XYZ file of C-alpha atoms in Angstrom:
553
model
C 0.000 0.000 0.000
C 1.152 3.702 -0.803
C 1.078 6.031 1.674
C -1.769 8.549 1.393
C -0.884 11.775 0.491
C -1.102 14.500 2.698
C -3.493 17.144 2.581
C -1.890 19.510 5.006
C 0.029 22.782 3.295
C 2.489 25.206 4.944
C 1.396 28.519 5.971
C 2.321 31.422 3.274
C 4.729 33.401 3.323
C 4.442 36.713 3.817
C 6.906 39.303 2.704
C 7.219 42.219 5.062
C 7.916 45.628 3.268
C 8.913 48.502 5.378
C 7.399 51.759 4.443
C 10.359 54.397 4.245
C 7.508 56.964 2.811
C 7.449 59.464 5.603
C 3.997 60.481 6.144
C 3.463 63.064 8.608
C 3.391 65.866 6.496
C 0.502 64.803 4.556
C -2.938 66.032 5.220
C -5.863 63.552 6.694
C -8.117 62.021 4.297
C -11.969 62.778 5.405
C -14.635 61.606 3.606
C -16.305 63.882 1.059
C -20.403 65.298 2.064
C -22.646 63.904 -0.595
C -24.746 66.487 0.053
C -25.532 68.386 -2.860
C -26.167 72.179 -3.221
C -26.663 74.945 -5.797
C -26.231 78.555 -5.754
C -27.005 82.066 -7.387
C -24.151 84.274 -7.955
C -26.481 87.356 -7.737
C -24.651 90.476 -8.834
C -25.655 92.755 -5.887
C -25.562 92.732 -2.157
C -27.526 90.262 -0.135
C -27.719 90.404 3.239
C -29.923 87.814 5.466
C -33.007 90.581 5.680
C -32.748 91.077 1.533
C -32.844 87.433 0.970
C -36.882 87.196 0.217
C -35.914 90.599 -2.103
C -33.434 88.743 -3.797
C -35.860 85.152 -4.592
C -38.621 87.468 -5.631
C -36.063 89.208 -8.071
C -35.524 85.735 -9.765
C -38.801 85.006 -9.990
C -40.093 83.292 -7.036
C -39.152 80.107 -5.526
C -40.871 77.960 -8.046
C -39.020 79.512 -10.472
C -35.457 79.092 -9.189
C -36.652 75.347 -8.425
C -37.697 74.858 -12.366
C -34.390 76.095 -13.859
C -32.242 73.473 -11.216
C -34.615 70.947 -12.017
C -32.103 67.708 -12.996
C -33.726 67.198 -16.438
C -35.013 70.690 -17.161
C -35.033 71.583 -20.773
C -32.816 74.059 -21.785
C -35.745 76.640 -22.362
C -36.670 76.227 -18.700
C -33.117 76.124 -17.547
C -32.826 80.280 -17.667
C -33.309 82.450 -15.103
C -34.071 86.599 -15.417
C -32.859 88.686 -13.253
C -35.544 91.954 -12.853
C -34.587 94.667 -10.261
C -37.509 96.308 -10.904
C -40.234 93.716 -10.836
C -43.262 95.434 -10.698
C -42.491 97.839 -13.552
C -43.502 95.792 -16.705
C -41.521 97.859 -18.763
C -38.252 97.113 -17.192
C -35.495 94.471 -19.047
C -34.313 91.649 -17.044
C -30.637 90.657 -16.848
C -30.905 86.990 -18.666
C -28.642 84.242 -16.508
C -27.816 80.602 -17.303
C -27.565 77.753 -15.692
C -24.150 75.764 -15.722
C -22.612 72.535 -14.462
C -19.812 73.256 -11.966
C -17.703 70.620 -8.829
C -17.484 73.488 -6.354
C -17.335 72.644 -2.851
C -19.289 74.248 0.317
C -17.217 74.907 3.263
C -18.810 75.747 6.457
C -16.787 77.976 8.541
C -17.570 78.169 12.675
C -15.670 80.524 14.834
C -15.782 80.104 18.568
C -14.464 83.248 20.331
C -12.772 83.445 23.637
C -12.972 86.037 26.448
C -10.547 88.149 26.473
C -8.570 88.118 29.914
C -7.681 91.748 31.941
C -4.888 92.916 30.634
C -4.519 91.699 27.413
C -4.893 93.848 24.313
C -7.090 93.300 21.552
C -3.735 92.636 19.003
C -1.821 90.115 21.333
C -2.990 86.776 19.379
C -5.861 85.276 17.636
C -9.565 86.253 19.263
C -11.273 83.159 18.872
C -11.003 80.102 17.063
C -11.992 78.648 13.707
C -12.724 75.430 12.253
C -13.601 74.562 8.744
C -16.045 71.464 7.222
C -16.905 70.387 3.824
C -20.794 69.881 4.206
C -21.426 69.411 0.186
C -20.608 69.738 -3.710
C -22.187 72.458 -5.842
C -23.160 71.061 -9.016
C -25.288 73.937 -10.645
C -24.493 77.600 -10.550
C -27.146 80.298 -12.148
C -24.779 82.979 -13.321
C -25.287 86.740 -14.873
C -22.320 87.309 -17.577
C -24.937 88.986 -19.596
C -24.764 92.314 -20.632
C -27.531 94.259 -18.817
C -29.870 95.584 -21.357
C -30.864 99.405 -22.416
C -33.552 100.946 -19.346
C -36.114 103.721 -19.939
C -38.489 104.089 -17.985
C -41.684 106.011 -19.471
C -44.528 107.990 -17.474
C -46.674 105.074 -15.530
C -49.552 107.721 -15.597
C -49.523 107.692 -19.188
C -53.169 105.561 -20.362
C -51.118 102.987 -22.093
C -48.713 102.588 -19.051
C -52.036 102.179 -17.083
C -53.393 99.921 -19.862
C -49.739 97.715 -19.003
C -50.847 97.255 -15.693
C -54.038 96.470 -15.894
C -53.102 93.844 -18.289
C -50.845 92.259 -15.928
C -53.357 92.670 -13.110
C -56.378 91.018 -15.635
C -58.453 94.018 -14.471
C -60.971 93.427 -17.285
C -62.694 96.365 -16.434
C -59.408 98.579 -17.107
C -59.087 96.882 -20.455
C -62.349 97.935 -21.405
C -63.027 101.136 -20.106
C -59.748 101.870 -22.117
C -59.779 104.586 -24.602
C -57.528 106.538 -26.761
C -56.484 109.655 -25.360
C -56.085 112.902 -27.867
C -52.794 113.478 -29.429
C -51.353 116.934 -27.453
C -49.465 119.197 -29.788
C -45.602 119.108 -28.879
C -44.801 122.915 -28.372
C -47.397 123.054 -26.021
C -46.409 120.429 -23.985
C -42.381 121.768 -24.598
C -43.672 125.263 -23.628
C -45.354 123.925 -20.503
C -42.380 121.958 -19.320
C -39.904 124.617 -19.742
C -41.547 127.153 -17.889
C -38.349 128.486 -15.809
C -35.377 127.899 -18.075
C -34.006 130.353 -16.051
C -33.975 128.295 -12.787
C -32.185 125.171 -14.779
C -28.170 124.959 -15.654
C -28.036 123.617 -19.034
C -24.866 122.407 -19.106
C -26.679 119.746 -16.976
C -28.529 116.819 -18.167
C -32.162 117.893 -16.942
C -33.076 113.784 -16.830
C -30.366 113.879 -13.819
C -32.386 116.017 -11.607
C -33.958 115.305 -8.567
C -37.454 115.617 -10.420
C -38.980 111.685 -10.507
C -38.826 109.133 -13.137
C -42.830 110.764 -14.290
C -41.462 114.257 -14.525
C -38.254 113.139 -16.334
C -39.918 111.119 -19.078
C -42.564 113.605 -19.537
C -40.256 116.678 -19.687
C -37.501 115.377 -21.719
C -39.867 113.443 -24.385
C -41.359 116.455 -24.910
C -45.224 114.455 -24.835
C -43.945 112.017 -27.742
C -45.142 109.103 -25.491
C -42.856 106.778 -26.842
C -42.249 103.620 -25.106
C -39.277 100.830 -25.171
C -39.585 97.906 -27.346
C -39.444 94.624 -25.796
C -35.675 94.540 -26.247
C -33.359 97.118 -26.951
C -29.790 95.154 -26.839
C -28.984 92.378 -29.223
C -25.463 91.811 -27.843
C -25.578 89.646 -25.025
C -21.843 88.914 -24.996
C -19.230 91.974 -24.279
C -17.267 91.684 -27.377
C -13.702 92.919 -27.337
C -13.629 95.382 -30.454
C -9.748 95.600 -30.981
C -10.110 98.805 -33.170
C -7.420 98.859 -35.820
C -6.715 101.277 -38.978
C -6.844 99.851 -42.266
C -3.316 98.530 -43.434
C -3.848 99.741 -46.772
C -5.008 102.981 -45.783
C -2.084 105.809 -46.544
C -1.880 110.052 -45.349
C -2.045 112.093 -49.020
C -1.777 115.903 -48.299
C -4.086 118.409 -50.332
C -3.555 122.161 -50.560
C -6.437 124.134 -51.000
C -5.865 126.343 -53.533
C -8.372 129.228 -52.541
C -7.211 129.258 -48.930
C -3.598 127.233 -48.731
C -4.899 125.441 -46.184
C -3.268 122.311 -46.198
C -5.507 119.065 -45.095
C -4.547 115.239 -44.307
C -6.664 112.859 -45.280
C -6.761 109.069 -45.333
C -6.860 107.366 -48.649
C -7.134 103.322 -49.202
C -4.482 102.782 -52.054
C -6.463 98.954 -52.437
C -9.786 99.744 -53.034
C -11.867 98.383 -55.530
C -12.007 100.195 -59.025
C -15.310 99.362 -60.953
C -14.637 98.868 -64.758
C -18.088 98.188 -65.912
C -18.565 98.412 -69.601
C -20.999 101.251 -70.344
C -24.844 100.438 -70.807
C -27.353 101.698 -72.621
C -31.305 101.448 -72.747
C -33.124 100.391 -76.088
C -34.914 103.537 -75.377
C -31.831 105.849 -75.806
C -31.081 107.593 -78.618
C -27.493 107.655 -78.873
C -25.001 104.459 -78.475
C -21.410 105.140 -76.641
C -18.364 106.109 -78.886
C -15.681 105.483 -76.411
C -15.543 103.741 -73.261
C -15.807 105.232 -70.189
C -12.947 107.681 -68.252
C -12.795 105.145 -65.630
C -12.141 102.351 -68.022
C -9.995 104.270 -70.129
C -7.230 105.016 -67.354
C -7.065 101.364 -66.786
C -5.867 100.324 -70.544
C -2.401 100.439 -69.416
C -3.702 97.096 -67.478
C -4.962 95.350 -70.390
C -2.826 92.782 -72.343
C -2.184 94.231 -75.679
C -2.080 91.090 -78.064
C -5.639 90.323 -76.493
C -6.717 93.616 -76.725
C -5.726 93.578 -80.526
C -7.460 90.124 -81.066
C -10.641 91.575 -79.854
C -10.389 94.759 -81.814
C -10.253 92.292 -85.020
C -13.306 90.262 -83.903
C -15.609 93.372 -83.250
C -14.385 94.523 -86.793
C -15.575 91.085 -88.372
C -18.617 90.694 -86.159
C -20.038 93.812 -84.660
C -22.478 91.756 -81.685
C -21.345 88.997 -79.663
C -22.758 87.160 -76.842
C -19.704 86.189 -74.058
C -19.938 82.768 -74.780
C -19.367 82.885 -78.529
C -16.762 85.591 -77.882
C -14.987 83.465 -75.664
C -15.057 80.589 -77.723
C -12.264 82.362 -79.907
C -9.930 82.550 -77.509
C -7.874 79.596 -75.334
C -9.023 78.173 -72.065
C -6.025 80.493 -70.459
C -6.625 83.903 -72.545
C -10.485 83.487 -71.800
C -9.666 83.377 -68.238
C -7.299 86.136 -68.331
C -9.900 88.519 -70.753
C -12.316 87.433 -67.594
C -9.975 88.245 -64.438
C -7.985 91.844 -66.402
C -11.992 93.203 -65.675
C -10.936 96.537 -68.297
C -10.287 94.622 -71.543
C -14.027 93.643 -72.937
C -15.114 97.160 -71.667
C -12.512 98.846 -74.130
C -13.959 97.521 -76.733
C -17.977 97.501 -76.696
C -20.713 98.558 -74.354
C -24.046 96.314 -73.490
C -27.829 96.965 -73.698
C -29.736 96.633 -70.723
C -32.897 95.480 -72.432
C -34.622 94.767 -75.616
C -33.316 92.205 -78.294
C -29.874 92.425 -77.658
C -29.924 92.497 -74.301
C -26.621 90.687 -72.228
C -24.533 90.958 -75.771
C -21.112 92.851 -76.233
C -21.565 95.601 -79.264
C -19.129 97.549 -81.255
C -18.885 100.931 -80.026
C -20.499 102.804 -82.274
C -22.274 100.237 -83.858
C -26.215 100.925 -83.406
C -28.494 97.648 -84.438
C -31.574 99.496 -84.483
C -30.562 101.614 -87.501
C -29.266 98.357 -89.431
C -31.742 96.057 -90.501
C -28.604 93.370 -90.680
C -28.095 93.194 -87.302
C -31.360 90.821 -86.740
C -28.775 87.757 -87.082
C -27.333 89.353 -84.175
C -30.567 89.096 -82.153
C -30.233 87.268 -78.635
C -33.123 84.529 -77.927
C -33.366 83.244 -74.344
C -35.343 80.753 -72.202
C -34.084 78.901 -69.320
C -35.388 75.248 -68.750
C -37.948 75.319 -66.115
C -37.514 72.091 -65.097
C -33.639 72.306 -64.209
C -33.000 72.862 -60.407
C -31.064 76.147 -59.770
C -28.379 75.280 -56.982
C -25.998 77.208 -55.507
C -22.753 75.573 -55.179
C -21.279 75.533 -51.130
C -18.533 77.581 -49.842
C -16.484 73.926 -49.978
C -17.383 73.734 -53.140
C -16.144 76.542 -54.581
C -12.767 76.689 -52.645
C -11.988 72.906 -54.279
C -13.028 74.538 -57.567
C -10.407 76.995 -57.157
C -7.561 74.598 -55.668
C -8.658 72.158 -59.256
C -8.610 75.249 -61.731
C -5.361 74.110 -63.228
C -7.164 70.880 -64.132
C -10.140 72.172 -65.252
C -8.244 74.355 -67.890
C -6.279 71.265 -69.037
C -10.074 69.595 -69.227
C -11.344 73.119 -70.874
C -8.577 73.191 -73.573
C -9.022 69.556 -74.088
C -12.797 69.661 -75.323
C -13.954 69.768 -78.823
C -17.465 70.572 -78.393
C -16.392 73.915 -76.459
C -15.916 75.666 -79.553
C -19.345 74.866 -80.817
C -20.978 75.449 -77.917
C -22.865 78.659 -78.496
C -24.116 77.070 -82.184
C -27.131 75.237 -82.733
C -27.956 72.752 -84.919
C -30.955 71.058 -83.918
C -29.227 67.472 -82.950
C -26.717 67.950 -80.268
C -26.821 70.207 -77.197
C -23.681 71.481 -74.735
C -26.073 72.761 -72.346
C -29.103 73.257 -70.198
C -30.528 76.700 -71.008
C -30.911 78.319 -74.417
C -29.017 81.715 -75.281
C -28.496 81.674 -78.765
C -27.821 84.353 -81.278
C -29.669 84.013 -84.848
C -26.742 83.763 -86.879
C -25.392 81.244 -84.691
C -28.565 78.891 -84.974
C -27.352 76.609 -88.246
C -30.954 74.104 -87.993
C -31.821 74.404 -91.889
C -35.390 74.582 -91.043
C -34.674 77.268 -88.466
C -31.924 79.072 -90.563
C -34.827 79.273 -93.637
C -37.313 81.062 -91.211
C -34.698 83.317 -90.069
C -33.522 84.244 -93.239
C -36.786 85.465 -94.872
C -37.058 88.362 -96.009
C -40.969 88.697 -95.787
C -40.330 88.503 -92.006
C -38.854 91.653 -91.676
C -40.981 94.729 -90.217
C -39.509 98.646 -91.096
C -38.410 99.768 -87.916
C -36.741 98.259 -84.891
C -39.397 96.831 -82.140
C -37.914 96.853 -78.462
C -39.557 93.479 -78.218
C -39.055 91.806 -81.638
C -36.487 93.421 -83.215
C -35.945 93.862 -87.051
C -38.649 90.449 -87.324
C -42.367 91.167 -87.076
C -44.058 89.828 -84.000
C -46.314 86.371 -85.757
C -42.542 85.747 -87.650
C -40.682 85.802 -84.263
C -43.130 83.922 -82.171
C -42.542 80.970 -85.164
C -39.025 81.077 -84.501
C -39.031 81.338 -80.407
C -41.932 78.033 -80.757
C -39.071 76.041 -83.195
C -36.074 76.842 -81.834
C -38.034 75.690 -78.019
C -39.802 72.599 -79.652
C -36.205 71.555 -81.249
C -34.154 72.648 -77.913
C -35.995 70.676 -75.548
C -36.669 67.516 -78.027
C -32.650 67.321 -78.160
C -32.247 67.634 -74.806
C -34.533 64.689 -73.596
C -32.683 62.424 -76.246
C -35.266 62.881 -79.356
C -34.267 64.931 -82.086
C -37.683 66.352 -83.138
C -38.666 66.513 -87.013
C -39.121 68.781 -89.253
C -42.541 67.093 -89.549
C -43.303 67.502 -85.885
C -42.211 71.492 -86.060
C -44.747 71.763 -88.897
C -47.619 70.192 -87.289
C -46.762 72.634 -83.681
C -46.882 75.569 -86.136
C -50.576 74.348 -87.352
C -51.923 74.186 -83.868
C -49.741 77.022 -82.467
C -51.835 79.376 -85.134
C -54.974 78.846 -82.838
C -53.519 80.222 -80.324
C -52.089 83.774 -82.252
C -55.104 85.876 -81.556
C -54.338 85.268 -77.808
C -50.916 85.784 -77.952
C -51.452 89.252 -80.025
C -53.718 90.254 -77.410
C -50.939 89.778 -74.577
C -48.577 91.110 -76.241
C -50.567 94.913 -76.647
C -49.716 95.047 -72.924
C -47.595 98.304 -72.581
C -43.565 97.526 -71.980
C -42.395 99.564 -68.389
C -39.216 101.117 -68.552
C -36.827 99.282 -66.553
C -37.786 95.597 -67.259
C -35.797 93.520 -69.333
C -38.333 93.959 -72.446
C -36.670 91.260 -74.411
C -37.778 88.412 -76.672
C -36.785 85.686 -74.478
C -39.639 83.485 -75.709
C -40.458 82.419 -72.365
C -43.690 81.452 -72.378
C -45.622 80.203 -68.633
C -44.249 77.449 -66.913
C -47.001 75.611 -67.291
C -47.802 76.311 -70.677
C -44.288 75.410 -71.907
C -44.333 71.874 -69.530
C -47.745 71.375 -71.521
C -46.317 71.751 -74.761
C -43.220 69.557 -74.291
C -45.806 66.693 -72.524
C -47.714 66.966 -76.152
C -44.839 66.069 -77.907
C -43.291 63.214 -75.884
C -46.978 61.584 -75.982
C -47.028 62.399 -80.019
C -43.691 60.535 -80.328
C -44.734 57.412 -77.620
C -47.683 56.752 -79.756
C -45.727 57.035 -83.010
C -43.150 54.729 -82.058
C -45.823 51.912 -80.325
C -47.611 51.624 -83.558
C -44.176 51.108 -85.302
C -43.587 48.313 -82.926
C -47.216 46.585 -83.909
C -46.396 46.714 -87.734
């Protein structure tokens, strides 16, 4: 037999480390008070007799109780401060509510007698001893700006009417009336009785008179009483005043008096070089561009200047996209970003049919029936959400522009891009000139001469108003048939002409409404949104059917 094994183990051995930390200038540990406490830091002076003054400023009890609540909404979290709380027309100092791990000590002092003979100086009177009763974990504080006080005549009716409003004293309300406006020199003469008796170097609202007299003196019986908030600015902002960097001291002598006078002038400010404008309504077109503009050509690059000098010569209207089409991706941008170079060389017509389009100076289209092919024809697509790109966006646009020229310069189709041909589009929105629209069926209507009226319409131009409409209701039909991926026929353009003549009587009647001065009077050929979504709907359900029965044959 094996012996049986023995259960028993030997005790464990402790290791004794001796503490060589020495300890007796540390501070007891005492427990911390769970007790939890919050407090007001009230900007005034509270004493233990102002303490119901100083609740009733906040609001009451229940109110102070609300705002600490533990789960109390942020809208119920605030707390006004009103020194004048029975005055409705006072502002409260607004006060928040924050989180803070403050402590509450209680202090007790325990004075001693002092013995006969000793003087008040020889040691400590009394003795102290200090206890942490709590935590402070919410703290209503007033870093608020106070807001603007004025305090208006409380026997004025309306003050009265205030009151009673507060006080639900439905008979007040009632028996209120209107009182009769008082002239204001009477009630000035009447208050200023004795200007002899009053220093006027002196404020006359910082009198002993009362807040009554003041506000009916000094306001002169305007009766005009505070808003519910004057102040804005809750915040004190530090302005940090500075002069303008760019600012510089030029010296002019006055030539009738020699006085000499400093002024400030900024050497960076802007310099607008707006081409000049003209209305279809004036009589004259600009020769020469304007002074402004003209002191800036030292600014302009000259081989661009020249090149547009030769394009004005060959073509005496252009629209910017068309112009800029002539140039590269880099000399666009640069005729875009020099600001002086496109006006030196035309001026722009606010309204009528070449409205938005750069013109030859000197060059007047209404007095040249040839400049019809120069006509501008707009409509925007209805259906095409207008966004505005973010701030983001745009700041990546400008970090990429070195790739976008590359892509810009790269492009085929942005040389044809302000042409039209009735199968391919580069775009969303229609701004065409006539000569630039190559459709055949479109270039035939254009180019008749029976269409022509003798003298230059703001509206229509050189064309008469039935030929125009014809072309605006093609070119539209065409544009938006290309753009949803069907080429329309010149079959379907002839049958939207045969209905569209139903409708001219109407039309002629709309358009004997008088043009106002100042509107962009200009054949856009924009017709209602509703009518044109009508129109297009027609002739997507014209081609569906069409192409169904060619898939039953």
């Amino acid at each position: 037999m094996q012996p049986e094994a023995s259960t028993s183990q030997l005790p464990p051995v402790t290791e004794v480390v001796e503490d060589t930390v020495d300890r007796s200038n540390q501070a007891p540990e005492h427990p911390l008070a769970q007790r939890q406490f919050y407090s007001v830091e009230y900007p005034g002076y509270v004493q233990d007799a102002s303490v119901p003054k100083a609740i009733r400023n906040l609001g009451g009890q229940a109110r102070i109780d609300l705002a600490f609540k533990r789960m109390a909404p942020k809208t119920e979290s605030l707390i006004e401060l009103s020194l004048h709380p029975d005055n409705p027309f006072a502002h409260p100092i607004p006060g928040d509510v924050v989180n803070t791990n403050n402590l509450v000590l209680k202090v007790t002092k325990r004075k001693r007698k002092k013995r006969p003979g000793q003087d008040a100086d020889d040691g400590e009177i009394g003795e102290y001893k200090a206890e942490i009763v709590g935590v402070t974990t919410k703290t209503v504080r007033f870093r608020s700006m106070v807001d603007f006080q004025y305090l208006p005549d409380m026997n004025d009716p309306i003050s009265q009417l205030r009151l009673a409003m507060d006080r639900m004293d439905v008979d007040s309300i009632m028996s209120y009336r209107i009182p009769e406006e008082r002239s204001y020199e009477s009630v000035t003469s009447s208050t200023h009785q004795a200007p002899e008796a009053m220093d006027m170097h002196i404020d006359p609202a910082l009198g002993g008179s009362s807040s009554s007299t003041v506000a009916s003196s000094s306001g002169g019986g305007l009766r005009l009483f505070p808003p519910p908030l004057f102040s804005r600015q809750t915040i004190p902002q530090g302005y940090n005043f500075k002069a303008n960097s760019a600012s510089i001291v030029t010296t002019t002598i006055d030539e009738e008096t020699g006085e000499e006078r400093k002024r400030l002038i900024n050497k960076m400010r802007w310099k607008g070089y707006g081409p000049a404008s003209i209305m279809f309504s004036d009589s004259q077109v600009p020769l020469n561009p304007p002074d402004a503009v003209e002191k800036g050509r030292d600014q302009a690059n000259p081989k661009l200047l020249e090149k547009l000098h030769e394009l004005f010569a060959t073509r005496p209207i252009w629209t910017r996209m068309s112009l800029f089409n002539q140039f590269t991706a880099l000399e666009s941008r640069e005729i875009l970003n020099s600001k002086v170079m496109l006006p030196l060389v035309c001026y722009v017509f606010q309204d009528g049919p070449w409205r938005d389009t750069l013109v030859k100076f000197g060059y007047d289209p209404r007095a040249d029936s040839n400049a019809r092919f120069y006509q501008r024809l707009y409509f925007r697509n209805a259906n095409h959400p207008i966004s505005r790109p973010s701030v983001t966006t745009r700041r990546q646009d400008r970090a990429n522009v070195n790739l976008h020229i590359r892509n810009f310069e790269a492009g085929e189709d942005r040389k044809n891009s302000h042409i039209f041909d009735g199968k391919t589009v580069s775009k969303e929105t229609a701004a065409f000139q006539l000569c630039d629209i190559v459709d055949p069926m479109l270039k035939e209507m254009i180019e008749d001469p029976d269409a022509l009226r003798e003298t230059c319409d703001e509206r229509d131009g050189w064309y008469t108003s039935h030929s125009f409409e014809r072309i605006k209701s093609i070119l539209r039909h065409k544009f938006f048939s290309v753009l949803e991926g069907h080429p329309a026929t010149d079959e379907e353009c002839r049958t939207l002409l045969a209905s569209s003549e139903n409708s001219t009587k109407s039309s002629s009647l709309h358009r004997n409404q008088k043009l106002r001065a100042g509107k962009h009077n200009m054949a856009k050929g924009a017709l209602r949104p509703e009518d044109a979504a009508a129109i297009r709907l027609r002739a997507a359900l014209d081609r569906n059917v069409k192409s169904f029965n060619n898939s039953q044959r």
